[in-house]
mmCIF file of C-alpha atoms in Angstrom:
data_model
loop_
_atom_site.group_PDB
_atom_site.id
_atom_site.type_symbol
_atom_site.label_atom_id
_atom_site.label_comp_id
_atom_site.label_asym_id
_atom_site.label_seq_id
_atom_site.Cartn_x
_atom_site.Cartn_y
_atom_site.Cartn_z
ATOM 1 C CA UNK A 18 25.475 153.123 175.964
ATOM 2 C CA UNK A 19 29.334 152.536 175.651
ATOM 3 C CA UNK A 20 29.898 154.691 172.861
ATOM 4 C CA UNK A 21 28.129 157.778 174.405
ATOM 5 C CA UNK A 22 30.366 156.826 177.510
ATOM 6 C CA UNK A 23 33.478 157.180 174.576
ATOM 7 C CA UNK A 24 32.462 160.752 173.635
ATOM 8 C CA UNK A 25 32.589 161.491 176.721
ATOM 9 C CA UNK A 26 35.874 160.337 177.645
ATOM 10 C CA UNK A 27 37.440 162.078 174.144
ATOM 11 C CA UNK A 28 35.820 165.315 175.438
ATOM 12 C CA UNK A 29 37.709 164.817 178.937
ATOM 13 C CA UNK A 30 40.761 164.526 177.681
ATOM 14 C CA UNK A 31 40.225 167.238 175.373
ATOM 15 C CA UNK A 32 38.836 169.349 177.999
ATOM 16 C CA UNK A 33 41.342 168.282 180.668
ATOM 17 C CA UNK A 34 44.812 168.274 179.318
ATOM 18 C CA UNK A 35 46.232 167.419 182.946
ATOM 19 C CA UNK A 36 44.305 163.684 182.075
ATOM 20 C CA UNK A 37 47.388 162.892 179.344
ATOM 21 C CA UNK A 38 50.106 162.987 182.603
ATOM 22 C CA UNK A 39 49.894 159.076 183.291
ATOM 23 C CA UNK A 40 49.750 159.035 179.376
ATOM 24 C CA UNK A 41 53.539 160.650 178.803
ATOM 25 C CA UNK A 42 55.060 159.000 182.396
ATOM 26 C CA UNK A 43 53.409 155.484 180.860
ATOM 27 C CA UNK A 44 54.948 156.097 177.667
ATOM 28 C CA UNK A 45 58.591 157.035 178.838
ATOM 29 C CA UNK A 46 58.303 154.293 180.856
ATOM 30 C CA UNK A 47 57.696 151.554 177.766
ATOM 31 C CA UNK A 48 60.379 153.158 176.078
ATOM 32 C CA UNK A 49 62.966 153.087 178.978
ATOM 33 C CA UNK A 50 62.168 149.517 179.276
ATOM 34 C CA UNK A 51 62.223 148.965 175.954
ATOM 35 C CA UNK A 52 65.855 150.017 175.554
ATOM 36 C CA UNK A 53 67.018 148.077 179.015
ATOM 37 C CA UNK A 54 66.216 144.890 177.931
ATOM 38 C CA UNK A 55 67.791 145.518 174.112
ATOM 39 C CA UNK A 56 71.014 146.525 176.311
ATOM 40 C CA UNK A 57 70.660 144.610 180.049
ATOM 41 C CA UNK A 58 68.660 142.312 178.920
ATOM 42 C CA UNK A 59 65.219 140.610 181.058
ATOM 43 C CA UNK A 60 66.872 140.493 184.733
ATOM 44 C CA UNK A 61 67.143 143.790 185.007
ATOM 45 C CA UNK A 62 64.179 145.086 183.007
ATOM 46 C CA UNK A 63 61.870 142.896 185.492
ATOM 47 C CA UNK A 64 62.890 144.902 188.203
ATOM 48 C CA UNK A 65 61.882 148.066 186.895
ATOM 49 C CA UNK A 66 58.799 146.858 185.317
ATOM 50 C CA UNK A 67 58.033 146.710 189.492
ATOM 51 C CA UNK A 68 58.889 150.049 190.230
ATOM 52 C CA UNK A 69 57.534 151.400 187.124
ATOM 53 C CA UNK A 70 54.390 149.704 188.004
ATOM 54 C CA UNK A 71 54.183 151.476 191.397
ATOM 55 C CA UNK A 72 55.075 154.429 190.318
ATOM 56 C CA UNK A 73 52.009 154.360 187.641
ATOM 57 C CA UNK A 74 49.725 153.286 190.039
ATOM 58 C CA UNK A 75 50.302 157.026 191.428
ATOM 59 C CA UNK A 76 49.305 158.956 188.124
ATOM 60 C CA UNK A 77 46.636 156.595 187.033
ATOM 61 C CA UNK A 78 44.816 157.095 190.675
ATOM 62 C CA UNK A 79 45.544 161.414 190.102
ATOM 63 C CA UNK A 80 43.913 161.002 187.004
ATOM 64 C CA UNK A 81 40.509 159.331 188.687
ATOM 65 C CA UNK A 82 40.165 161.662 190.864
ATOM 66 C CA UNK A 83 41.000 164.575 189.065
ATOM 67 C CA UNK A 84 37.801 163.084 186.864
ATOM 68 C CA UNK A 85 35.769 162.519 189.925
ATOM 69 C CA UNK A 86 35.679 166.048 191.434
ATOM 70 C CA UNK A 87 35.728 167.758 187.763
ATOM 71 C CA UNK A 88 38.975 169.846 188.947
ATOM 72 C CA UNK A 89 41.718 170.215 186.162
ATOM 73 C CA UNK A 90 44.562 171.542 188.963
ATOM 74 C CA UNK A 91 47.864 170.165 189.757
ATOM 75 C CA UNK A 92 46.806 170.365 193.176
ATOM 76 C CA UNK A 93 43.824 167.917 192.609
ATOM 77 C CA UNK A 94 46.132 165.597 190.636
ATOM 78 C CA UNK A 95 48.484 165.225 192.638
ATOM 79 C CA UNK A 96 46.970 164.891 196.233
ATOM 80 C CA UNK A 97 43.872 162.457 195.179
ATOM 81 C CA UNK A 98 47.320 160.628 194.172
ATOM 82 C CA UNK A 99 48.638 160.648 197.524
ATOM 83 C CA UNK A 100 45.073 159.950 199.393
ATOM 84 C CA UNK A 101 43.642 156.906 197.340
ATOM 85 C CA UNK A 102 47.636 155.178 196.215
ATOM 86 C CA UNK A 103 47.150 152.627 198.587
ATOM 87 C CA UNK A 104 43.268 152.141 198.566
ATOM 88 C CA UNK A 105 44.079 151.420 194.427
ATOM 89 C CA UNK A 106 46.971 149.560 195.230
ATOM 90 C CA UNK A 107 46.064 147.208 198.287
ATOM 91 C CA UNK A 108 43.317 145.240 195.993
ATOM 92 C CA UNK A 109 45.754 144.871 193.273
ATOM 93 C CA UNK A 110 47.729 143.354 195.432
ATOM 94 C CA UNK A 111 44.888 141.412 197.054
ATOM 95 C CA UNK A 112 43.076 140.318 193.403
ATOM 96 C CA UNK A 113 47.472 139.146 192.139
ATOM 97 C CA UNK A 114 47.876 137.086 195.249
ATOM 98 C CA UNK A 115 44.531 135.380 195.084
ATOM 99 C CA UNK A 116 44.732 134.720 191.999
ATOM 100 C CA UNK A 117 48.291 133.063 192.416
ATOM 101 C CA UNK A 118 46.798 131.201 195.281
ATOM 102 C CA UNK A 119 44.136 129.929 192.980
ATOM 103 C CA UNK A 120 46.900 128.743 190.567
ATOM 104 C CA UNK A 121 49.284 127.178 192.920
ATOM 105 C CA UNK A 122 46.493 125.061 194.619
ATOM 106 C CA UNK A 123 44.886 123.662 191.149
ATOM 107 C CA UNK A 124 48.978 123.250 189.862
ATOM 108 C CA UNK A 125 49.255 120.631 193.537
ATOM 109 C CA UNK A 126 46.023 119.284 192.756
ATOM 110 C CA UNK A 127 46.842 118.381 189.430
ATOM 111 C CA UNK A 128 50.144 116.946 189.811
ATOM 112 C CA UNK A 129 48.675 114.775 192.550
ATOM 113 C CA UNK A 130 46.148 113.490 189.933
ATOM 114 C CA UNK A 131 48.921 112.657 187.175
ATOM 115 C CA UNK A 132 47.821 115.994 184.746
ATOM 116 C CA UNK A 133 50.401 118.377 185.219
ATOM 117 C CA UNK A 134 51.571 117.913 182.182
ATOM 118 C CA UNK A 135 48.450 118.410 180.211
ATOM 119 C CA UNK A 136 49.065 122.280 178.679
ATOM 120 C CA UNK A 137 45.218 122.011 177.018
ATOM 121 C CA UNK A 138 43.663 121.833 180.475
ATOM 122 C CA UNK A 139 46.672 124.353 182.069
ATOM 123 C CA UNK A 140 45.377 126.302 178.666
ATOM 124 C CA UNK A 141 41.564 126.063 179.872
ATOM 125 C CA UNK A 142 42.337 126.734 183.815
ATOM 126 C CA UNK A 143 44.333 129.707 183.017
ATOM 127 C CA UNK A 144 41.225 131.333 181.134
ATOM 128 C CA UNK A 145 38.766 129.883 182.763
ATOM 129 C CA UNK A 146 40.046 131.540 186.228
ATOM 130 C CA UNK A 147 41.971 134.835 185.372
ATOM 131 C CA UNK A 148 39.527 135.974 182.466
ATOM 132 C CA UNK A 149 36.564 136.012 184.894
ATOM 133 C CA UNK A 150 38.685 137.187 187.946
ATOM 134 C CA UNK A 151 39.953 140.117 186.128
ATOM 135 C CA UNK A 152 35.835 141.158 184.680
ATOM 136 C CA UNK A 153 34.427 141.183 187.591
ATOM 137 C CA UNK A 154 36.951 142.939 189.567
ATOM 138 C CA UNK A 155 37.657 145.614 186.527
ATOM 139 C CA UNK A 156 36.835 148.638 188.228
ATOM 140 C CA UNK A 157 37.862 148.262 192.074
ATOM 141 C CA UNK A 158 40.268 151.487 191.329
ATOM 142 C CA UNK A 159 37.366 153.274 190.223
ATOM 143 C CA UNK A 160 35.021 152.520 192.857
ATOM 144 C CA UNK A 161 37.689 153.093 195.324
ATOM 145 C CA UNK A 162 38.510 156.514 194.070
ATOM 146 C CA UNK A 163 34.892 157.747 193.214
ATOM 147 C CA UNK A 164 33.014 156.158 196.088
ATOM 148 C CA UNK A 165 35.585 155.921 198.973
ATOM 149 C CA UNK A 166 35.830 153.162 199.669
ATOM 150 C CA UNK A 167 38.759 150.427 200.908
ATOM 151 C CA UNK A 168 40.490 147.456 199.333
ATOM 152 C CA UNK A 169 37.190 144.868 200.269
ATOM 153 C CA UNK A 170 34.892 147.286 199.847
ATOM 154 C CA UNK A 171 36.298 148.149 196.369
ATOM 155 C CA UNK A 172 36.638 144.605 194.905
ATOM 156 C CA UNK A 173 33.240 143.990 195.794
ATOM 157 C CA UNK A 174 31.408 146.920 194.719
ATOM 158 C CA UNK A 175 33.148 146.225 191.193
ATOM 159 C CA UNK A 176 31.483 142.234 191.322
ATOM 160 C CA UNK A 177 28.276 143.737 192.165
ATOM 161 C CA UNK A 178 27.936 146.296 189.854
ATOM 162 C CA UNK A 179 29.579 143.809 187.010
ATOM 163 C CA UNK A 180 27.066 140.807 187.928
ATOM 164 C CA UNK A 181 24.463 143.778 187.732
ATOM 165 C CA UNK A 182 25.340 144.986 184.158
ATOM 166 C CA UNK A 183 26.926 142.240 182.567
ATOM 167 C CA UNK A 184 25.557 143.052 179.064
ATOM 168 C CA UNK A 185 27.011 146.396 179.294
ATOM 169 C CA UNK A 186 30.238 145.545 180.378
ATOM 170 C CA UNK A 187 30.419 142.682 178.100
ATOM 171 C CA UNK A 188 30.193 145.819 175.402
ATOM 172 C CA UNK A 189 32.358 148.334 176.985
ATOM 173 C CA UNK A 190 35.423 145.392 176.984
ATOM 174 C CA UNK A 191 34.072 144.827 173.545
ATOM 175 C CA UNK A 192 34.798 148.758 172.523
ATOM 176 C CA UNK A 193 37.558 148.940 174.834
ATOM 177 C CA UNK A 194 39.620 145.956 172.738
ATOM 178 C CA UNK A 195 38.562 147.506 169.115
ATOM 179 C CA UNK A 196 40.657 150.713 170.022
ATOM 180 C CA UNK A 197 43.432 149.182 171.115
ATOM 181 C CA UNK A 198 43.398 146.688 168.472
ATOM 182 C CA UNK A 199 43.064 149.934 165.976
ATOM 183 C CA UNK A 200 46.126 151.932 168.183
ATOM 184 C CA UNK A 201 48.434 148.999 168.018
ATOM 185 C CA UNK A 202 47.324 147.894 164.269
ATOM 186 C CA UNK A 203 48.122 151.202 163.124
ATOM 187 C CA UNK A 204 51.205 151.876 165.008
ATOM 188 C CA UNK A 205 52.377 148.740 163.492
ATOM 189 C CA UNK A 206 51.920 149.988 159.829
ATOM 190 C CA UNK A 207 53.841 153.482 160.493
ATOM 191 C CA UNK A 208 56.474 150.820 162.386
ATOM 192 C CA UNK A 209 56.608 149.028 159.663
ATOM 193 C CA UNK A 210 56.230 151.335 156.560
ATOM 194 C CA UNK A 211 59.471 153.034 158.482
ATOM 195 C CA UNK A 212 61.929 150.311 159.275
ATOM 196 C CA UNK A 213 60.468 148.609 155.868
ATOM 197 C CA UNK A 214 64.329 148.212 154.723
ATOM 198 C CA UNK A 215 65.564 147.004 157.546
ATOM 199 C CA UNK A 216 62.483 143.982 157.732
ATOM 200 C CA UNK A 217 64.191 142.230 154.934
ATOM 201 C CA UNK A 218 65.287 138.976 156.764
ATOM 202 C CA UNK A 219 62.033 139.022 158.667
ATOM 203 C CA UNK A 220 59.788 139.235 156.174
ATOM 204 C CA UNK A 221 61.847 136.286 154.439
ATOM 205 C CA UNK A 222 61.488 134.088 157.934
ATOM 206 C CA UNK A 223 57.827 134.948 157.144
ATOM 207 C CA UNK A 224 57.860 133.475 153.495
ATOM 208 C CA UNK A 225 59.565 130.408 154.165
ATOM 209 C CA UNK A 226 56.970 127.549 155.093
ATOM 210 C CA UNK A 227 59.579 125.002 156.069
ATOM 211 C CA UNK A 228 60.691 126.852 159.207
ATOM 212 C CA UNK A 229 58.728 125.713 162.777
ATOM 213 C CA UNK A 230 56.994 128.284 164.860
ATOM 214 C CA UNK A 231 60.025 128.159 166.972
ATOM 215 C CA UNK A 232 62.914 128.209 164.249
ATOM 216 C CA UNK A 233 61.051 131.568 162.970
ATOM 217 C CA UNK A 234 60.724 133.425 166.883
ATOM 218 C CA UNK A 235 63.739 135.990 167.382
ATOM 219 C CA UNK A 236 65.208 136.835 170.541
ATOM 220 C CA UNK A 237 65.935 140.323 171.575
ATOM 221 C CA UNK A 238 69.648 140.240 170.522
ATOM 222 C CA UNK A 239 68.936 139.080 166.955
ATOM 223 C CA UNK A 240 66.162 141.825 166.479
ATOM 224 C CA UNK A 241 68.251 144.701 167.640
ATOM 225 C CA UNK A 242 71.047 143.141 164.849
ATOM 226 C CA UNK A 243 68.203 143.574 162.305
ATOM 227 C CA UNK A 244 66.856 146.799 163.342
ATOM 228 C CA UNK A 245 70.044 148.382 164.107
ATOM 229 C CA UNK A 246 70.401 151.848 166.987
ATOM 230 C CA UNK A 247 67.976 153.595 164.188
ATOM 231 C CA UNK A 248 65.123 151.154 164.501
ATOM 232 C CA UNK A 249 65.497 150.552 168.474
ATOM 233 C CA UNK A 250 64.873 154.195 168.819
ATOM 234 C CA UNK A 251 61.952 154.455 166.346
ATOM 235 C CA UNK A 252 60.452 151.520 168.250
ATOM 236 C CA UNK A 253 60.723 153.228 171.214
ATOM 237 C CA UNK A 254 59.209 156.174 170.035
ATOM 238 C CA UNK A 255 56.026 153.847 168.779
ATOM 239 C CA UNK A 256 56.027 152.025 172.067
ATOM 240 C CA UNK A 257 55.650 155.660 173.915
ATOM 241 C CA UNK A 258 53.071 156.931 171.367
ATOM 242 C CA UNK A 259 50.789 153.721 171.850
ATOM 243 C CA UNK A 260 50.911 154.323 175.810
ATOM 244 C CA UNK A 261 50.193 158.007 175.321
ATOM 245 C CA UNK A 262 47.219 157.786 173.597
ATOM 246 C CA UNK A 263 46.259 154.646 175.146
ATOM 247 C CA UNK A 264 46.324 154.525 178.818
ATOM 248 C CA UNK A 265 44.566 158.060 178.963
ATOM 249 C CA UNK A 266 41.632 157.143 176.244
ATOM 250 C CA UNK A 267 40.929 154.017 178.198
ATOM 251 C CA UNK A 268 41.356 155.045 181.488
ATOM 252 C CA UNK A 269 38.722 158.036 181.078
ATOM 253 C CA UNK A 270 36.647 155.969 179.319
ATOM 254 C CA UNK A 271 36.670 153.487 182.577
ATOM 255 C CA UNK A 272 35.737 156.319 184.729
ATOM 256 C CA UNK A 273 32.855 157.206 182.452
ATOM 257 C CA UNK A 274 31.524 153.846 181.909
ATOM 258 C CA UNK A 275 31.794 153.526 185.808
ATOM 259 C CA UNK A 276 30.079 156.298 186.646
ATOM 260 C CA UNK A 277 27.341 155.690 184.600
ATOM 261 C CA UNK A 278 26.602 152.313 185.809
ATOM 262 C CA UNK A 279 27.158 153.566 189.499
ATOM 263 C CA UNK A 280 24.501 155.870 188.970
ATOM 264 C CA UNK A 281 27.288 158.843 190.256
ATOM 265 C CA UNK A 282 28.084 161.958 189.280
ATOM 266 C CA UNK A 283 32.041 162.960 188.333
ATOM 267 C CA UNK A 284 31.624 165.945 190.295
ATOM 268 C CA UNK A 285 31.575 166.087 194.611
ATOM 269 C CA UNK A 286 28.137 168.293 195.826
ATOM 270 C CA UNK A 287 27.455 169.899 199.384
ATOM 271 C CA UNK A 288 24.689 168.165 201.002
ATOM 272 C CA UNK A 289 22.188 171.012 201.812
ATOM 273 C CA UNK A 290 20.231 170.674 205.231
ATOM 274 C CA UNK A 291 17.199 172.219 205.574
ATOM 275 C CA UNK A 292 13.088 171.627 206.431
ATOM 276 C CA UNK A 293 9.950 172.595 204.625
ATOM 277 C CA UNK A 294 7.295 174.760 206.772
ATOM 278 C CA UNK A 295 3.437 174.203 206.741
ATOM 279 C CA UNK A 296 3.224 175.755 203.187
ATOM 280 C CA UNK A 297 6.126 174.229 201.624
ATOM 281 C CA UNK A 298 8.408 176.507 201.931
ATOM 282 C CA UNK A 299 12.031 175.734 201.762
ATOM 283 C CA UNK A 300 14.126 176.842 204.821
ATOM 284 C CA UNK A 301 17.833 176.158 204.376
ATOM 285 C CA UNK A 302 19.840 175.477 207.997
#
């Protein structure tokens, strides 16, 4: 089932070139972040990772809907943008803060029993609570944007139809993880394979066994001094090459998957009205 859903999704994109827009705006985006923290380091590159995020939010909700009514226009892109931002961004907002909550009132209840400091069962908590959370409420952007519906409507629509196909989701995160785990693996080889000369000290930090986890992690500062202006910029150009094929491939793929275990249709029909007569015959109003 999820690899028919894949074919699909390749032959969207392939169809649809409007689909790689969030792909190239993603992309620029990872490699203007990229180079802000090399040069203004994290304060500053947190606060664009906000607006960046809002800003994708936009392109990523054109994209669904350009997929829902089958309609490869600007026009389509861009106002199924503007109509469903906030019904896509609302339960984002509503799934980060619950979650949080969730967090802050286990962290309290903890510390009152004497286990904050146990990382193990902070380790098990975190999964335990943000792995499941995040599953079931997977697609709420593309139940929002295919089915109309608002921020409670959405997030629940997505449990249901998770709870109701678990098997099948279970695979499609499955899929979903092997290509990017193939994207990233092989960007990482061409990364490598080009800044191969300039890897010397890393791959000796590598080699040596007497060094801790910690004595062998480099900060931002000390990689830039290894990889020099050459390598930040062919880094950035492998960061905006893994977002462009990326975040379109999975993001169709999420819109095919959904709609097949929605039971809808990508494309918006009339409802006909009409009657049948004593010898059924159709009459259209």
């Amino acid at each position: 089932m999820a690899i028919a859903e894949l074919k699909e999704a390749v032959a969207l994109l392939v169809r649809m070139p409007l689909l790689w827009i969030p792909g190239v705006i993603g992309g620029a985006f990872a490699a203007i972040l990229w180079m802000t923290l090399l040069v203004s380091g994290g304060f500053f590159t947190g606060r664009l990772v906000v607006i960046f995020a809002l800003v994708l939010v936009f392109f990523t909700t054109g994209m669904l809907a350009v997929i829902r009514k089958n309609e490869a226009t600007g026009r389509a892109f861009f106002q199924g943008g503007l109509d469903y931002y906030f019904r896509v961004l609302l339960p984002q907002l509503v799934i980060g803060f619950t979650v949080l909550l969730i967090f802050l009132i286990c962290t309290v209840v903890f510390a009152l029993l004497g286990q904050a400091s146990d990382l193990g069962l902070v380790a098990i908590l975190t999964f335990g609570i943000l792995v499941p959370t995040l599953m079931l409420t997977f697609f709420f952007d593309t139940a929002a944007v295919f089915e109309d519906l608002r921020v409670f409507a959405s997030i629940r629509r997505s449990v249901l139809l998770v709870s109701e196909h678990v098997v099948e989701v279970v695979v499609f995160f499955m899929v979903s993880a092997l290509l990017f785990l193939a994207v990233v693996y092989g960007l990482m080889i061409v990364w490598v394979a080009i800044l191969l000369d300039k890897l010397g000290p890393l791959r000796e930090l590598a080699e040596n066994e007497s060094l801790t986890p910690d004595q062998m992690s480099l900060t931002p500062d000390q990689l830039f001094a290894m990889i020099g202006q050459d390598g930040m910029w062919v880094t950035a150009v492998i960061l905006f090459t893994g977002v462009l094929i990326l975040l379109p491939l999975l993001f169709s793929y999420k819109a095919c998957f959904y709609k097949k275990i929605a039971r809808t249709t990508v494309t918006i029909e009339q409802q006909t009205y009409g009657e049948y007569d004593s010898k059924g015959r159709w009459y259209k109003y």
